[in-house]
PDB file of C-alpha atoms in Angstrom:
ATOM      1  CA  MET B   1      -4.187 -19.555 -18.073  1.00 62.00           C
ATOM      2  CA  ALA B   2      -2.342 -22.131 -16.013  1.00 88.00           C
ATOM      3  CA  PHE B   3      -5.462 -24.263 -15.229  1.00 95.00           C
ATOM      4  CA  ASP B   4      -6.576 -24.507 -18.853  1.00 95.00           C
ATOM      5  CA  GLY B   5      -6.182 -27.987 -20.342  1.00 96.00           C
ATOM      6  CA  THR B   6      -7.114 -31.603 -20.000  1.00 97.00           C
ATOM      7  CA  TRP B   7      -6.211 -33.348 -16.776  1.00 98.00           C
ATOM      8  CA  LYS B   8      -6.484 -37.096 -16.085  1.00 98.00           C
ATOM      9  CA  VAL B   9      -6.380 -38.443 -12.550  1.00 97.00           C
ATOM     10  CA  ASN B  10      -3.137 -40.311 -11.944  1.00 97.00           C
ATOM     11  CA  GLN B  11      -2.940 -40.885  -8.177  1.00 96.00           C
ATOM     12  CA  ASN B  12      -5.003 -40.653  -5.021  1.00 96.00           C
ATOM     13  CA  GLU B  13      -3.703 -39.992  -1.499  1.00 97.00           C
ATOM     14  CA  ASN B  14      -5.911 -40.788   1.515  1.00 98.00           C
ATOM     15  CA  TYR B  15      -8.962 -40.574  -0.795  1.00 96.00           C
ATOM     16  CA  ASP B  16     -10.714 -43.585   0.751  1.00 96.00           C
ATOM     17  CA  ASN B  17     -10.540 -42.228   4.231  1.00 97.00           C
ATOM     18  CA  PHE B  18     -11.817 -38.859   2.985  1.00 97.00           C
ATOM     19  CA  MET B  19     -14.796 -40.456   1.235  1.00 96.00           C
ATOM     20  CA  GLU B  20     -15.537 -42.578   4.330  1.00 97.00           C
ATOM     21  CA  LYS B  21     -15.607 -39.391   6.466  1.00 97.00           C
ATOM     22  CA  MET B  22     -18.010 -37.882   3.868  1.00 97.00           C
ATOM     23  CA  GLY B  23     -20.337 -40.866   4.511  1.00 96.00           C
ATOM     24  CA  ILE B  24     -19.864 -42.598   1.191  1.00 94.00           C
ATOM     25  CA  ASN B  25     -20.423 -46.351   1.433  1.00 93.00           C
ATOM     26  CA  MET B  26     -17.659 -48.910   0.754  1.00 93.00           C
ATOM     27  CA  VAL B  27     -18.935 -50.035  -2.636  1.00 91.00           C
ATOM     28  CA  LYS B  28     -19.154 -46.461  -3.960  1.00 89.00           C
ATOM     29  CA  ARG B  29     -15.705 -45.686  -2.458  1.00 92.00           C
ATOM     30  CA  LYS B  30     -14.094 -48.663  -4.236  1.00 89.00           C
ATOM     31  CA  LEU B  31     -15.670 -47.585  -7.551  1.00 88.00           C
ATOM     32  CA  ALA B  32     -14.705 -43.901  -7.072  1.00 88.00           C
ATOM     33  CA  ALA B  33     -11.086 -44.841  -6.434  1.00 86.00           C
ATOM     34  CA  HIS B  34     -10.928 -46.091 -10.017  1.00 88.00           C
ATOM     35  CA  ASP B  35     -13.297 -43.631 -11.727  1.00 92.00           C
ATOM     36  CA  ASN B  36     -10.717 -42.494 -14.401  1.00 93.00           C
ATOM     37  CA  LEU B  37     -11.752 -38.916 -13.741  1.00 95.00           C
ATOM     38  CA  LYS B  38     -10.776 -36.429 -16.393  1.00 97.00           C
ATOM     39  CA  LEU B  39     -11.130 -32.645 -16.087  1.00 97.00           C
ATOM     40  CA  VAL B  40     -11.198 -30.294 -19.008  1.00 98.00           C
ATOM     41  CA  ILE B  41     -10.759 -26.726 -17.666  1.00 97.00           C
ATOM     42  CA  THR B  42     -11.125 -23.518 -19.632  1.00 97.00           C
ATOM     43  CA  GLN B  43     -10.906 -20.054 -18.169  1.00 96.00           C
ATOM     44  CA  GLU B  44     -12.215 -16.839 -19.670  1.00 96.00           C
ATOM     45  CA  GLY B  45     -11.454 -13.961 -17.265  1.00 94.00           C
ATOM     46  CA  ASN B  46     -13.260 -14.808 -13.990  1.00 95.00           C
ATOM     47  CA  ARG B  47     -15.414 -17.482 -15.648  1.00 97.00           C
ATOM     48  CA  PHE B  48     -14.392 -21.160 -15.498  1.00 97.00           C
ATOM     49  CA  THR B  49     -15.895 -24.120 -17.290  1.00 97.00           C
ATOM     50  CA  VAL B  50     -14.940 -27.495 -15.940  1.00 97.00           C
ATOM     51  CA  LYS B  51     -16.043 -30.618 -17.812  1.00 97.00           C
ATOM     52  CA  GLU B  52     -15.782 -33.614 -15.489  1.00 96.00           C
ATOM     53  CA  SER B  53     -15.990 -36.973 -17.128  1.00 96.00           C
ATOM     54  CA  SER B  54     -15.584 -40.338 -15.395  1.00 93.00           C
ATOM     55  CA  ASN B  55     -16.788 -43.929 -15.600  1.00 89.00           C
ATOM     56  CA  PHE B  56     -19.983 -42.733 -13.801  1.00 85.00           C
ATOM     57  CA  ARG B  57     -21.017 -39.390 -15.293  1.00 91.00           C
ATOM     58  CA  THR B  58     -20.130 -36.423 -17.446  1.00 94.00           C
ATOM     59  CA  ILE B  59     -21.059 -32.975 -16.222  1.00 95.00           C
ATOM     60  CA  ASP B  60     -20.290 -29.396 -17.170  1.00 96.00           C
ATOM     61  CA  ILE B  61     -19.705 -27.015 -14.274  1.00 95.00           C
ATOM     62  CA  VAL B  62     -19.673 -23.287 -15.012  1.00 96.00           C
ATOM     63  CA  PHE B  63     -18.787 -20.842 -12.311  1.00 97.00           C
ATOM     64  CA  GLU B  64     -17.516 -17.322 -11.818  1.00 98.00           C
ATOM     65  CA  LEU B  65     -14.937 -16.534  -9.171  1.00 98.00           C
ATOM     66  CA  GLY B  66     -16.548 -15.307  -5.934  1.00 98.00           C
ATOM     67  CA  THR B  67     -20.096 -16.102  -7.070  1.00 98.00           C
ATOM     68  CA  ALA B  68     -21.994 -18.780  -5.086  1.00 98.00           C
ATOM     69  CA  PHE B  69     -23.398 -21.755  -6.989  1.00 97.00           C
ATOM     70  CA  ALA B  70     -24.819 -25.213  -6.317  1.00 96.00           C
ATOM     71  CA  TYR B  71     -23.056 -28.452  -7.250  1.00 92.00           C
ATOM     72  CA  SER B  72     -23.677 -32.140  -6.738  1.00 92.00           C
ATOM     73  CA  LEU B  73     -20.868 -34.698  -6.187  1.00 90.00           C
ATOM     74  CA  ALA B  74     -20.924 -37.966  -8.106  1.00 86.00           C
ATOM     75  CA  ASP B  75     -22.495 -39.696  -5.082  1.00 86.00           C
ATOM     76  CA  GLY B  76     -25.351 -37.158  -5.006  1.00 89.00           C
ATOM     77  CA  THR B  77     -24.048 -35.051  -2.109  1.00 93.00           C
ATOM     78  CA  GLU B  78     -25.283 -31.496  -2.763  1.00 97.00           C
ATOM     79  CA  LEU B  79     -22.996 -28.531  -2.072  1.00 97.00           C
ATOM     80  CA  SER B  80     -23.215 -24.771  -2.257  1.00 98.00           C
ATOM     81  CA  GLY B  81     -20.265 -22.398  -2.265  1.00 98.00           C
ATOM     82  CA  THR B  82     -17.701 -20.439  -4.197  1.00 98.00           C
ATOM     83  CA  TRP B  83     -14.351 -20.692  -5.920  1.00 98.00           C
ATOM     84  CA  SER B  84     -11.811 -17.927  -5.605  1.00 97.00           C
ATOM     85  CA  LEU B  85      -8.329 -17.366  -6.958  1.00 95.00           C
ATOM     86  CA  GLU B  86      -5.756 -16.944  -4.158  1.00 95.00           C
ATOM     87  CA  GLY B  87      -2.347 -16.385  -5.656  1.00 92.00           C
ATOM     88  CA  ASN B  88      -1.805 -19.308  -8.026  1.00 92.00           C
ATOM     89  CA  LYS B  89      -4.398 -21.537  -6.297  1.00 96.00           C
ATOM     90  CA  LEU B  90      -8.111 -22.060  -7.013  1.00 97.00           C
ATOM     91  CA  VAL B  91      -9.752 -22.290  -3.577  1.00 98.00           C
ATOM     92  CA  GLY B  92     -13.245 -23.745  -3.217  1.00 98.00           C
ATOM     93  CA  ARG B  93     -15.220 -23.203  -0.020  1.00 98.00           C
ATOM     94  CA  PHE B  94     -18.406 -25.292   0.044  1.00 98.00           C
ATOM     95  CA  LYS B  95     -21.076 -26.310   2.575  1.00 98.00           C
ATOM     96  CA  ARG B  96     -22.964 -29.483   2.372  1.00 98.00           C
ATOM     97  CA  VAL B  97     -26.682 -28.867   1.906  1.00 97.00           C
ATOM     98  CA  ASP B  98     -27.691 -31.867   4.075  1.00 97.00           C
ATOM     99  CA  ASN B  99     -25.642 -31.104   7.180  1.00 97.00           C
ATOM    100  CA  GLY B 100     -24.095 -27.639   6.753  1.00 98.00           C
ATOM    101  CA  LYS B 101     -20.519 -28.981   7.238  1.00 98.00           C
ATOM    102  CA  GLU B 102     -17.691 -27.416   5.239  1.00 98.00           C
ATOM    103  CA  LEU B 103     -15.869 -29.140   2.334  1.00 98.00           C
ATOM    104  CA  ASN B 104     -12.845 -27.172   1.174  1.00 98.00           C
ATOM    105  CA  THR B 105     -10.971 -27.840  -2.048  1.00 97.00           C
ATOM    106  CA  VAL B 106      -7.679 -26.375  -3.383  1.00 98.00           C
ATOM    107  CA  ARG B 107      -6.517 -26.835  -6.957  1.00 98.00           C
ATOM    108  CA  GLU B 108      -2.900 -25.898  -7.764  1.00 97.00           C
ATOM    109  CA  ILE B 109      -0.581 -26.512 -10.654  1.00 96.00           C
ATOM    110  CA  THR B 110       2.887 -27.972  -9.903  1.00 94.00           C
ATOM    111  CA  GLY B 111       4.855 -28.692 -13.069  1.00 91.00           C
ATOM    112  CA  ASP B 112       2.654 -30.859 -15.314  1.00 92.00           C
ATOM    113  CA  GLU B 113       0.395 -31.868 -12.461  1.00 97.00           C
ATOM    114  CA  LEU B 114      -2.795 -30.440 -11.024  1.00 98.00           C
ATOM    115  CA  ILE B 115      -3.043 -31.281  -7.422  1.00 98.00           C
ATOM    116  CA  GLN B 116      -6.571 -31.190  -5.926  1.00 98.00           C
ATOM    117  CA  THR B 117      -6.643 -31.240  -2.162  1.00 98.00           C
ATOM    118  CA  TYR B 118      -9.912 -31.876  -0.242  1.00 98.00           C
ATOM    119  CA  THR B 119     -10.476 -31.175   3.432  1.00 98.00           C
ATOM    120  CA  TYR B 120     -13.609 -32.347   5.293  1.00 98.00           C
ATOM    121  CA  GLU B 121     -13.958 -32.574   9.090  1.00 98.00           C
ATOM    122  CA  GLY B 122     -10.132 -32.725   9.580  1.00 97.00           C
ATOM    123  CA  VAL B 123      -9.513 -35.379   6.931  1.00 98.00           C
ATOM    124  CA  GLU B 124      -7.354 -34.311   4.009  1.00 98.00           C
ATOM    125  CA  ALA B 125      -7.069 -36.148   0.732  1.00 98.00           C
ATOM    126  CA  LYS B 126      -5.352 -35.427  -2.598  1.00 98.00           C
ATOM    127  CA  ARG B 127      -6.059 -36.354  -6.175  1.00 97.00           C
ATOM    128  CA  ILE B 128      -3.176 -35.769  -8.498  1.00 98.00           C
ATOM    129  CA  PHE B 129      -3.860 -35.182 -12.186  1.00 98.00           C
ATOM    130  CA  LYS B 130      -1.437 -35.313 -15.102  1.00 98.00           C
ATOM    131  CA  LYS B 131      -1.818 -32.925 -18.011  1.00 96.00           C
ATOM    132  CA  GLU B 132      -2.725 -34.713 -21.298  1.00 94.00           C
TER     133      GLU B 132
END
């Protein structure tokens, strides 16, 4: 599948503003901007396993398309929601547990890059990963 592989973060666009909107303090934002995040994605049918490893944590996330699950961001923000496949994009629709506000994420492959776009309260950010 197109998403399968190891992806290392290469570039951030508007990521600091996005994290600020999410309520993440300045120290954590500065650290997160240089977290060396790596994603290892494997897909088996509708089931995805994503191993996230960074300077701060390593976590395995397992989900099935269209099935709700809970997830915590590196800063501790708890989310609940689903991933779906829409064309060639993985689309995540999540709600924060603490305030009910939506956090949407889109993952798409363009050439040898995985572009992950986040949208929260009108602020959009991108993290661009290169395939290893």
